Amino acid sequence: MTPLIAPSLLSADFGNLQRDIEMLNQSECDWLHVDVMDGLFVPNISFGQPVIKHIKKHARKPLDVHLMINDPGRYVNDFKEAGADILTVHYEACIHLDRVLHAIHDAGMKGGVVLNPSSPVCLLEDVVQFCDVVLLMSVNPGFGGQKFIENTYNKVRQLRDLCNRKNPQCLIEVDGGVNLENAPKLVETGAQVLVAGNTVFKSVNPAETIAKLKATV
Ligand code: DX5
Ligand code: ZN
């Protein structure tokens, strides 16, 4: 199956964000992946709603907002207002995950759960039915440009089985260290959305790299 491609703006040139977004608008990518970090849930701090509002002004594709923040339920409506189309929250950051997923849907967004590399897929047994997407981290979150964790293939397989049983519509997304070498095996294993930061933005021709990722079968 042809994957959806979601370039991560974390690796874009923040001084030329409009230029990079316009490149993505022209490219074959499907979503824009937007990483929000609070310096607590992950060691790094990225950006928040004010910057996302500007991204939204220029983007002509859905914004896939990945919240790496503690207690993300506090900010569901703020990210809706900022322009998020898809909002994903970490299992590890939510005490009342069921409530947060419903709040995301009530706000009019698609929603889903993110799992850190150390969190097993079985944790999703009672929430996957409320997910439009599940995002599997294939690196420990916080930074772009890290090495892909091989165990992700096993987790994609397990998640495929869980989704087949409980929510066949749910998309499987993978984030971290995705490149042109591991993309084919990820897609073959069942990944449907590929996030790519450095692979896209550090390449000589980002639009061409996106096209190559998109051509993965
Ligand atoms: C990492 C972020 C990723 C990151 C991916 O914590 O969630 O979205 O930008 O970057 P690459 O593809 O370079 O690993
Ligand atoms: Zn991300």
PDB file of C-alpha atoms in Angstrom, residues 2 5 26 28 59 63 100 145 156 171 183 191 214:
ATOM      1  CA  THR A   2       1.221   3.516  -0.775  1.00  0.00           C
ATOM      2  CA  ILE A   5       4.102  10.852   4.087  1.00  0.00           C
ATOM      3  CA  GLN A  26       4.100  21.637  -3.814  1.00  0.00           C
ATOM      4  CA  GLU A  28       3.759  14.811  -2.777  1.00  0.00           C
ATOM      5  CA  ALA A  59      -0.018  25.086   4.921  1.00  0.00           C
ATOM      6  CA  LEU A  63      -1.470  19.518  10.334  1.00  0.00           C
ATOM      7  CA  VAL A 100      -8.657  13.210  26.345  1.00  0.00           C
ATOM      8  CA  GLY A 145      18.058  12.741  13.588  1.00  0.00           C
ATOM      9  CA  VAL A 156       3.864  -2.518  13.945  1.00  0.00           C
ATOM     10  CA  LEU A 171      -3.998   4.271  10.764  1.00  0.00           C
ATOM     11  CA  ALA A 183      10.624   2.585   4.725  1.00  0.00           C
ATOM     12  CA  ALA A 191       2.873   1.053   8.636  1.00  0.00           C
ATOM     13  CA  LYS A 214       5.837   8.114  -1.299  1.00  0.00           C
TER      14      LYS A 214
END
